[in-house]
């Protein structure tokens, strides 16, 4: 912030004798009547972060934000003698600041001479504007003022300070923050994650759909909070113990619960770690085309250039036997994206050797086959340009083979299966963010493939999905395989097969399971809570009995059906990794069953004991090798 507020000038309130401004100026678009103003809206993340952390908010509580901000402004803001453009949604007018009310975060102003105003409504004369200012007692919020440019450098700190206040109340502050608990650092809990999210969005690091969801949640929460405030205000006018008061209190509790749930959803998105762990449940809008109007199936051949030798090879290897039976339509394309977009149900895309660069998303909604004609290293599809996804699958039965995919500047993973079944065989995936994501209700089979380079997890497995991994190599990712939380009552246990995979050289764990901290572990810290507050906690804080009465060795044997248990003393690193995964998942599955049984019991529903042995998460887990993973073969992420 302008040489760190002129080398700690904000500590003593004195300006350094440094001639000339350090800031740029600009003229608002279409506002040629106005003088230039300071350009302060393009500050970098670290500049804003440092000022909020070191100079404005420090370790203040939510209830102290206005007080700390006022103290900061008193040290750096010129109290008078500067001009500004008063900017509203209706008009802009040039004013002169005569004083500053720091505690109210407002400036005392008068109209500047000559009178300069711009508005779509022609009725804003100087007399009208003076009347409006009189109604406001000539006091305007600082965040509505844009400081007029001055190249002397005297007003640099004034312009920057107002920019930080404006940015804070537009992008960071929430109307309900002041009512948050004061037992935590407001900057760490709220300001930093919201500031990071703002810049992640600016820098295209957040999926577009998640941005829309976030803004919708924010609007819903603000609307509910306004309703809550109005209801709380109306309670003060009701007679004590009246029927209306009782009804209002019930409505208020319901609104409060809804607000708390919305706030928790917002926090999951604002926190970069939780945003990654829980992921973005996007509902793909891809529509399947169905079969061709004539009922035939088409083979699409992709090649940047077609030579006679290649054509003869294709005819010999791919079409001779078929052509003997019936006529087949063949379409030629120069790039794989156009071929995918032209496909109908049952079509086949054959990609000839070459290096293909695409800028769009492969949206596959029909059951098709995408096949490389040759070895994966000879058929390379590289995605350039920023976008949410590379390959988006929603078809009932999609097969992809013999292709190398390279991803750049990505926001989401290289391959996402929303629903239906996708088979990936003999492929190479060079990832950028996450590798493969298998959403709830989707099915994925990956064989003889190589996946590497993911800054997140190589493979993300959601609750209720099916994932079979056979003879693959997953390496040099942040995590090898991430299994999302499935303990919530609305989720089904995923079914996973892992056979003969090599998982090595990942930064974190080979396999990591996300699960909530069991309520009993937190009970000691919550003894003072009221029953009302307990009811408003996240679903992840559900009380459960963690005592597992089932013999773990027997449970593991019955659940996996294919794992041969060895004596722990004789376990190799690879076998121990397989054992550890099954061990932890079985315990989590057992906890889920007990939580469900407890909830049914509380509702008065009695049911025969579930056979926990039948809740098979791992259809098979055997022969996997875990080597040189930074944190080990298996771990858990608790939230």
XYZ file of C-alpha atoms in Angstrom:
639
model
C 0.000 0.000 0.000
C 1.985 2.941 -1.365
C 5.289 1.827 0.143
C 3.551 0.329 3.180
C 1.687 3.516 3.979
C 4.848 5.517 3.476
C 6.986 3.361 5.733
C 4.742 3.075 8.779
C 3.474 6.630 8.571
C 0.153 5.379 9.841
C 1.743 4.604 13.214
C 2.399 8.213 14.038
C 0.020 9.990 11.654
C 2.811 12.003 9.961
C 3.410 12.089 6.225
C 6.801 11.518 4.713
C 8.302 14.364 2.700
C 8.318 12.364 -0.501
C 7.350 14.534 -3.476
C 5.051 13.257 -6.208
C 2.244 10.734 -6.212
C 2.803 7.001 -6.405
C -0.666 6.325 -7.797
C -2.206 6.418 -11.256
C -5.242 8.409 -12.336
C -8.188 7.711 -14.588
C -11.313 9.388 -15.924
C -14.511 7.378 -15.352
C -15.899 6.092 -18.638
C -18.152 8.656 -20.296
C -17.537 11.223 -17.532
C -15.428 13.738 -19.412
C -16.908 16.642 -17.425
C -15.279 15.389 -14.260
C -11.621 15.767 -13.235
C -9.405 12.696 -13.036
C -9.652 10.575 -9.888
C -7.137 8.280 -8.190
C -6.967 4.778 -9.652
C -7.039 2.580 -6.533
C -9.305 -0.330 -7.460
C -6.568 -2.470 -9.043
C -4.615 -3.273 -5.897
C -3.108 -6.732 -5.585
C -4.152 -9.335 -3.050
C -1.045 -9.001 -0.885
C -1.436 -5.195 -0.767
C -4.949 -5.404 0.625
C -4.066 -8.351 2.864
C -1.177 -6.496 4.480
C -3.181 -3.343 5.152
C -6.158 -5.155 6.681
C -3.920 -7.377 8.786
C -1.243 -4.910 9.899
C -2.888 -1.497 9.861
C -6.671 -1.635 10.024
C -8.112 -4.748 11.682
C -5.152 -6.477 13.340
C -6.605 -8.792 16.024
C -9.933 -7.007 16.448
C -13.215 -8.794 17.106
C -16.249 -8.507 14.831
C -17.892 -5.976 17.150
C -14.748 -3.798 17.072
C -14.403 -3.455 13.298
C -15.897 0.044 13.050
C -13.845 1.284 15.995
C -10.569 -0.052 14.564
C -11.389 1.345 11.126
C -12.089 4.789 12.580
C -8.758 4.766 14.454
C -6.947 3.867 11.230
C -8.649 6.658 9.271
C -7.772 9.247 11.923
C -4.080 8.489 11.363
C -3.990 8.574 7.567
C -6.928 10.616 6.244
C -6.669 14.323 5.434
C -9.462 15.929 7.500
C -10.339 18.571 4.897
C -9.211 20.418 1.783
C -9.704 17.689 -0.812
C -12.272 17.149 -3.529
C -14.076 13.953 -4.491
C -16.689 12.590 -6.844
C -19.776 11.476 -4.938
C -20.820 8.331 -6.788
C -24.274 6.729 -6.464
C -26.372 4.466 -8.661
C -28.387 7.489 -9.839
C -25.914 10.339 -10.214
C -22.349 11.562 -9.768
C -21.517 15.009 -8.424
C -18.313 16.842 -7.556
C -18.004 17.778 -3.860
C -15.436 19.344 -1.556
C -14.655 17.811 1.844
C -14.669 20.223 4.767
C -14.449 17.770 7.666
C -14.465 14.055 8.504
C -16.568 12.284 11.134
C -14.241 9.351 11.739
C -16.450 7.440 14.174
C -19.336 7.444 11.677
C -17.036 6.804 8.685
C -18.536 9.841 6.967
C -17.239 13.044 5.372
C -18.793 16.496 5.745
C -19.028 18.004 2.271
C -20.302 20.904 0.211
C -20.864 21.221 -3.510
C -17.695 22.112 -5.397
C -17.496 25.123 -7.672
C -18.330 25.095 -10.490
C -21.277 22.733 -10.022
C -20.570 19.480 -11.873
C -23.144 16.711 -11.973
C -23.908 13.835 -14.273
C -27.177 11.916 -14.182
C -29.658 10.228 -16.458
C -32.264 12.380 -14.731
C -32.020 15.995 -15.839
C -33.786 17.347 -12.749
C -30.680 17.267 -10.533
C -29.959 20.994 -10.484
C -27.607 22.555 -7.963
C -30.606 23.591 -5.850
C -31.938 20.029 -5.803
C -28.517 18.718 -4.853
C -28.173 21.235 -2.013
C -31.545 20.143 -0.661
C -30.444 16.524 -0.815
C -27.224 17.316 1.034
C -29.181 19.243 3.657
C -31.365 16.179 4.225
C -28.197 14.193 4.789
C -26.773 16.970 6.998
C -23.985 17.245 4.395
C -22.543 13.956 5.666
C -21.726 11.263 3.100
C -20.351 7.720 3.584
C -16.636 7.652 2.770
C -17.029 4.587 0.558
C -19.208 6.628 -1.829
C -16.404 9.150 -2.459
C -13.709 8.884 -5.136
C -10.827 11.250 -4.391
C -9.925 13.683 -7.174
C -6.397 13.116 -8.460
C -3.553 15.299 -7.203
C 0.008 14.704 -8.391
C 1.632 16.218 -5.286
C 1.332 12.950 -3.353
C -0.384 14.672 -0.414
C -3.672 12.824 -0.911
C -2.295 9.376 -1.796
C -2.983 7.928 1.625
C -6.427 9.508 1.717
C -7.370 7.896 -1.599
C -5.943 4.514 -0.572
C -7.568 4.561 2.859
C -10.988 5.265 1.365
C -10.423 2.516 -1.210
C -9.724 0.000 1.563
C -12.850 1.054 3.440
C -14.918 0.894 0.254
C -13.580 -2.528 -0.741
C -14.102 -3.891 2.762
C -17.763 -2.929 3.018
C -18.519 -3.979 -0.558
C -16.748 -7.355 -0.607
C -15.777 -8.482 2.908
C -18.239 -7.227 5.504
C -21.551 -9.032 5.995
C -24.501 -7.431 7.756
C -24.635 -10.309 10.267
C -20.925 -10.197 11.163
C -21.412 -7.861 14.092
C -23.607 -10.444 15.810
C -21.004 -13.194 15.458
C -19.269 -14.492 18.550
C -16.403 -12.336 19.774
C -14.180 -15.188 20.909
C -12.193 -15.398 17.674
C -9.968 -13.258 15.495
C -12.217 -11.605 12.891
C -9.427 -11.200 10.359
C -8.420 -14.866 10.447
C -11.975 -16.217 10.585
C -13.689 -13.982 8.023
C -11.521 -11.385 6.276
C -8.701 -13.580 4.977
C -10.868 -16.367 3.448
C -13.268 -13.871 1.851
C -10.404 -11.814 0.471
C -8.755 -14.928 -0.982
C -12.032 -16.032 -2.535
C -12.476 -12.606 -4.148
C -9.080 -12.808 -5.823
C -9.484 -16.500 -6.694
C -12.622 -15.498 -8.588
C -10.829 -12.596 -10.301
C -8.018 -14.923 -11.355
C -10.359 -17.647 -12.702
C -9.522 -20.191 -10.004
C -13.125 -20.930 -9.054
C -15.639 -22.769 -11.283
C -18.191 -20.417 -12.801
C -21.074 -22.472 -11.448
C -19.703 -22.277 -7.921
C -19.435 -18.487 -8.220
C -23.124 -18.338 -9.166
C -23.994 -20.593 -6.217
C -21.990 -18.411 -3.841
C -23.700 -15.185 -4.899
C -27.111 -16.877 -4.711
C -26.366 -18.124 -1.193
C -25.180 -14.658 -0.213
C -28.394 -13.067 -1.504
C -30.531 -15.655 0.260
C -28.695 -15.144 3.531
C -29.018 -11.358 3.341
C -32.740 -11.637 2.609
C -33.310 -14.078 5.492
C -31.300 -11.873 7.830
C -33.425 -8.822 6.946
C -36.542 -10.869 7.659
C -35.045 -11.950 10.957
C -34.246 -8.359 11.980
C -37.758 -7.199 11.072
C -39.273 -10.050 13.052
C -37.066 -9.338 16.044
C -38.055 -5.694 15.887
C -41.749 -6.575 15.769
C -41.375 -8.726 18.885
C -40.590 -5.621 20.921
C -44.087 -4.291 20.177
C -45.903 -7.523 21.088
C -47.448 -8.041 24.483
C -45.604 -10.468 26.706
C -46.868 -14.079 26.579
C -49.311 -13.218 23.810
C -50.146 -15.737 21.087
C -48.605 -13.450 18.475
C -45.339 -13.330 20.419
C -45.206 -17.135 20.610
C -45.832 -17.455 16.879
C -43.169 -14.843 16.124
C -40.647 -16.604 18.336
C -41.199 -19.893 16.514
C -40.789 -18.131 13.161
C -37.685 -16.409 14.491
C -36.095 -19.694 15.552
C -36.852 -21.169 12.143
C -35.312 -18.167 10.380
C -32.270 -18.297 12.654
C -31.744 -21.964 11.824
C -32.018 -21.263 8.073
C -29.550 -18.368 8.365
C -27.043 -20.533 10.223
C -27.241 -23.222 7.550
C -26.709 -20.654 4.783
C -23.759 -19.156 6.663
C -22.129 -22.561 6.998
C -22.510 -23.167 3.256
C -20.918 -19.781 2.566
C -18.004 -20.621 4.858
C -17.402 -23.910 3.044
C -17.005 -21.990 -0.215
C -14.952 -19.172 1.328
C -12.434 -21.510 2.909
C -10.048 -22.661 0.141
C -9.272 -25.992 1.821
C -12.895 -26.901 2.496
C -13.848 -25.670 -0.969
C -11.407 -28.204 -2.383
C -12.300 -31.033 0.007
C -16.058 -30.852 -0.430
C -15.930 -29.888 -4.077
C -18.520 -28.342 -6.314
C -21.624 -30.433 -6.949
C -22.337 -29.163 -10.431
C -25.432 -30.413 -12.207
C -24.317 -30.810 -15.763
C -26.681 -29.209 -18.275
C -25.500 -31.333 -21.213
C -28.427 -32.837 -23.134
C -28.100 -36.192 -24.887
C -28.965 -36.219 -28.589
C -30.054 -39.841 -28.769
C -29.670 -41.945 -31.900
C -29.274 -40.567 -35.414
C -32.542 -39.671 -37.160
C -31.899 -42.452 -39.689
C -31.062 -44.943 -36.942
C -27.538 -45.618 -38.231
C -24.268 -45.323 -36.330
C -21.448 -43.144 -37.627
C -17.696 -43.505 -37.270
C -15.897 -40.163 -36.980
C -12.244 -40.166 -38.020
C -10.043 -37.358 -36.692
C -6.790 -36.479 -38.440
C -5.034 -33.197 -39.160
C -4.026 -34.661 -42.532
C -4.851 -37.978 -44.167
C -2.227 -39.843 -46.167
C -2.805 -42.972 -48.239
C -0.790 -45.224 -45.919
C -2.812 -44.132 -42.881
C -6.072 -44.511 -44.798
C -5.210 -48.069 -45.896
C -4.256 -48.978 -42.313
C -7.552 -47.643 -40.991
C -9.544 -49.517 -43.614
C -7.680 -52.728 -42.863
C -7.809 -52.498 -39.042
C -11.132 -50.790 -38.380
C -13.498 -51.134 -41.286
C -12.833 -54.263 -43.333
C -14.726 -56.725 -41.190
C -17.573 -54.302 -40.566
C -17.905 -53.301 -44.207
C -18.392 -56.917 -45.186
C -21.540 -57.013 -43.093
C -23.219 -53.676 -43.793
C -22.610 -50.203 -45.077
C -21.129 -47.735 -42.549
C -21.054 -43.964 -42.709
C -17.653 -42.351 -42.076
C -17.176 -38.651 -41.336
C -13.784 -36.939 -41.285
C -12.765 -34.141 -38.907
C -9.595 -32.110 -38.433
C -9.927 -31.838 -34.650
C -11.416 -34.095 -31.939
C -13.704 -31.435 -30.437
C -15.750 -31.057 -33.627
C -15.996 -34.847 -33.883
C -17.307 -35.136 -30.304
C -19.856 -32.380 -30.925
C -21.100 -34.212 -34.033
C -21.664 -37.524 -32.224
C -24.969 -39.250 -31.559
C -25.757 -42.295 -29.425
C -23.617 -45.293 -30.388
C -21.112 -43.382 -32.563
C -17.380 -44.025 -32.527
C -14.588 -41.432 -32.732
C -11.211 -42.688 -33.959
C -8.379 -40.206 -33.377
C -5.361 -40.714 -35.610
C -1.798 -40.012 -34.404
C -1.062 -36.324 -33.954
C -0.932 -33.474 -31.467
C -4.319 -31.750 -31.270
C -4.852 -28.445 -29.466
C -8.409 -27.646 -28.338
C -9.886 -24.625 -26.561
C -13.302 -25.955 -25.571
C -14.792 -28.649 -23.332
C -15.448 -32.218 -24.414
C -19.102 -32.524 -23.370
C -20.073 -36.170 -23.861
C -23.748 -36.823 -23.153
C -24.347 -39.902 -25.347
C -22.888 -43.397 -25.154
C -19.946 -43.182 -27.550
C -16.442 -44.587 -27.942
C -13.453 -42.235 -28.155
C -10.487 -44.276 -29.324
C -6.920 -43.383 -30.195
C -5.519 -45.234 -33.201
C -2.088 -46.087 -31.826
C -0.223 -45.546 -28.579
C -1.265 -42.792 -26.121
C 2.001 -40.881 -26.539
C 1.282 -40.653 -30.277
C -2.288 -39.324 -29.865
C -2.104 -36.191 -27.707
C -5.063 -33.875 -27.026
C -3.978 -30.681 -25.279
C -6.429 -28.180 -23.831
C -5.408 -24.536 -23.808
C -7.316 -21.510 -22.629
C -9.024 -21.119 -19.302
C -12.190 -23.070 -18.663
C -14.024 -25.087 -16.067
C -13.536 -28.614 -17.402
C -11.692 -30.619 -20.033
C -13.817 -33.780 -20.433
C -17.395 -33.718 -19.064
C -19.193 -37.092 -19.093
C -22.905 -37.737 -18.562
C -23.520 -40.556 -21.037
C -24.825 -43.969 -19.946
C -21.830 -45.899 -21.305
C -18.771 -43.953 -22.510
C -15.484 -45.603 -23.482
C -12.184 -43.714 -23.869
C -8.920 -45.440 -24.808
C -5.375 -44.958 -26.109
C -5.226 -41.150 -25.737
C -3.004 -38.768 -23.802
C -4.806 -35.735 -22.340
C -2.830 -32.627 -21.322
C -4.507 -29.898 -19.295
C -3.474 -26.236 -18.837
C -4.862 -23.235 -16.900
C -7.628 -25.370 -15.435
C -10.170 -24.618 -12.749
C -11.726 -28.066 -12.430
C -10.417 -31.557 -13.064
C -9.270 -33.130 -16.301
C -12.183 -35.627 -16.373
C -15.527 -35.379 -14.537
C -18.135 -38.139 -14.567
C -21.462 -36.670 -13.432
C -23.543 -39.793 -13.948
C -23.613 -42.860 -16.138
C -20.603 -45.111 -16.679
C -17.253 -44.065 -18.146
C -14.434 -46.488 -18.949
C -10.890 -45.189 -19.362
C -8.336 -47.666 -20.690
C -4.669 -47.306 -21.638
C -4.705 -43.503 -21.326
C -2.315 -40.894 -19.958
C -3.675 -37.951 -17.959
C -1.332 -34.998 -17.410
C -3.366 -32.940 -14.967
C -3.416 -29.334 -13.802
C -5.838 -29.211 -10.843
C -7.764 -32.348 -9.901
C -7.428 -35.460 -12.026
C -10.607 -37.546 -12.283
C -13.777 -36.735 -10.321
C -16.510 -39.357 -9.899
C -19.697 -37.665 -8.755
C -22.497 -39.247 -6.748
C -24.350 -41.981 -8.721
C -21.610 -42.092 -11.394
C -19.599 -45.199 -12.308
C -15.951 -45.183 -13.400
C -13.604 -47.927 -14.583
C -9.944 -47.049 -15.120
C -7.491 -49.649 -16.443
C -3.840 -49.601 -17.448
C -3.625 -45.810 -17.298
C -1.131 -43.255 -16.019
C -2.286 -40.175 -14.069
C 0.047 -37.498 -12.715
C 0.573 -33.809 -11.975
C -2.690 -32.979 -10.158
C -2.394 -30.075 -7.721
C -5.343 -31.607 -5.890
C -6.196 -35.291 -5.746
C -5.457 -37.611 -8.635
C -8.891 -39.209 -8.215
C -11.833 -37.842 -6.184
C -14.536 -40.346 -5.230
C -17.900 -38.993 -4.108
C -20.477 -40.807 -1.922
C -22.820 -43.116 -3.794
C -20.445 -43.603 -6.737
C -18.729 -46.730 -8.089
C -15.038 -46.686 -8.904
C -12.865 -49.541 -10.185
C -9.115 -48.941 -10.502
C -7.096 -51.766 -12.076
C -3.405 -51.776 -13.014
C -2.976 -47.982 -12.973
C -0.161 -45.677 -11.918
C -1.107 -42.550 -9.916
C 1.824 -40.361 -8.983
C 3.170 -36.850 -8.355
C -0.176 -35.431 -7.223
C -1.023 -33.595 -4.011
C -3.007 -36.646 -2.864
C -3.304 -39.930 -4.727
C -6.975 -40.799 -4.139
C -9.455 -38.693 -2.123
C -12.618 -40.349 -0.801
C -15.226 -37.714 0.072
C -17.234 -37.790 3.303
C -20.050 -40.345 3.113
C -21.135 -40.371 6.768
C -24.038 -37.948 6.252
C -27.405 -39.700 6.414
C -28.277 -38.572 2.875
C -25.209 -40.238 1.341
C -24.644 -43.799 0.220
C -21.357 -45.603 0.713
C -19.260 -45.616 -2.466
C -18.229 -48.966 -3.940
C -14.541 -49.078 -4.735
C -12.275 -51.691 -6.282
C -8.511 -51.167 -6.196
C -6.432 -53.951 -7.736
C -2.725 -53.920 -8.632
C -2.331 -50.124 -8.716
C 0.960 -48.324 -8.122
C 0.430 -45.155 -6.068
C 3.705 -43.355 -5.476
C 5.492 -40.034 -5.030
C 2.392 -38.080 -4.051
C 2.883 -35.046 -1.826
C 0.379 -36.154 0.814
C -1.195 -39.559 1.290
C -1.661 -42.334 -1.223
C -5.322 -42.556 -0.197
C -7.108 -40.068 2.085
C -10.610 -40.306 3.571
C -12.584 -37.178 4.464
C -14.858 -37.573 7.485
C -16.368 -35.448 10.281
C -15.069 -35.253 13.808
C -17.429 -37.466 15.775
C -19.655 -35.531 18.160
C -18.478 -37.416 21.218
C -14.956 -36.111 20.605
C -16.266 -32.570 20.855
C -18.741 -33.081 23.674
C -16.443 -31.839 26.409
C -16.042 -28.509 24.652
C -19.790 -28.035 24.289
C -21.165 -28.792 27.745
C -22.258 -25.188 28.275
C -24.318 -24.993 25.093
C -28.095 -24.717 25.314
C -30.326 -27.274 23.653
C -31.389 -24.583 21.197
C -27.842 -23.880 20.096
C -27.060 -27.589 19.786
C -29.968 -27.994 17.395
C -28.437 -25.393 15.097
C -25.076 -27.113 14.680
C -23.936 -28.646 11.430
C -25.092 -32.127 10.581
C -21.511 -33.246 10.949
C -21.805 -32.718 14.701
C -24.380 -35.477 15.117
C -23.918 -37.470 18.314
C -22.859 -41.062 17.731
C -21.753 -44.018 19.731
C -18.221 -44.752 18.631
C -17.986 -48.064 20.438
C -17.645 -50.716 17.758
C -18.781 -54.086 19.062
C -18.105 -55.974 15.858
C -14.880 -57.918 15.679
C -12.754 -55.810 13.339
C -10.756 -58.686 11.897
C -13.930 -60.595 10.999
C -15.569 -57.440 9.656
C -12.666 -56.696 7.339
C -12.640 -60.229 5.989
C -16.378 -60.239 5.302
C -16.457 -56.728 3.859
C -13.673 -57.064 1.357
C -14.126 -60.728 0.561
C -10.825 -60.681 -1.304
C -8.244 -59.448 1.182
C -5.977 -61.981 2.787
C -4.985 -60.650 6.201
C -1.424 -61.241 7.316
C 0.089 -60.903 10.727
C 0.871 -57.248 11.301
C 4.458 -58.034 12.128
C 4.985 -59.536 8.683
C 3.174 -56.883 6.643
C 5.179 -55.258 3.883
C 4.739 -51.564 3.138
C 2.402 -52.389 0.263
C 0.280 -54.937 2.133
C 0.074 -52.690 5.170
C -1.266 -49.885 2.984
C -4.044 -52.147 1.669
C -4.861 -53.319 5.200
C -4.895 -49.801 6.641
C -7.323 -48.521 4.021
C -9.815 -51.327 4.605
C -9.444 -51.018 8.371
C -10.300 -47.299 8.452
C -13.113 -47.479 5.899
C -14.819 -50.351 7.706
C -14.781 -48.394 10.961
C -16.283 -45.376 9.201
C -18.939 -47.571 7.565
C -19.805 -49.049 10.946
C -20.151 -45.569 12.443
C -22.496 -44.601 9.635
C -24.712 -47.599 10.343
C -24.792 -46.802 14.052
C -25.610 -43.134 13.399
C -28.495 -44.155 11.138
C -29.789 -46.648 13.693
C -29.595 -44.038 16.455
C -31.532 -41.471 14.419
C -34.263 -44.019 13.621
C -34.439 -44.957 17.301
C -34.865 -41.288 18.293
C -37.780 -41.080 15.841
C -39.373 -44.141 17.435
C -38.625 -46.430 14.499
C -37.378 -49.850 15.457
C -35.652 -52.008 12.912
C -33.823 -55.289 12.825
C -30.080 -54.939 13.162
C -28.431 -54.184 9.846
C -25.868 -56.676 8.708
C -22.858 -54.398 8.690
C -20.968 -57.050 6.793
C -23.189 -56.421 3.759
C -22.305 -52.704 3.607
C -19.418 -53.405 1.285
C -17.482 -50.308 0.409
C -14.540 -52.115 -1.096
C -15.587 -54.762 -3.571
C -11.919 -55.635 -3.853
C -8.654 -54.213 -2.604
C -5.555 -56.201 -3.291
C -2.105 -56.038 -4.808
C -1.780 -52.249 -4.600
C 1.667 -50.776 -4.017
C 2.238 -47.561 -2.061
C 5.717 -46.060 -2.292
C 7.331 -42.751 -1.372
C 4.125 -40.887 -0.590
C 4.927 -37.866 1.563
C 2.585 -38.675 4.458
C 2.192 -42.409 4.004
C -0.140 -44.825 2.267
C -3.388 -43.825 4.018
C -4.708 -40.939 6.106
C -7.892 -39.161 7.175
C -8.923 -35.519 6.888
C -11.143 -34.526 9.832
C -13.471 -31.546 9.641
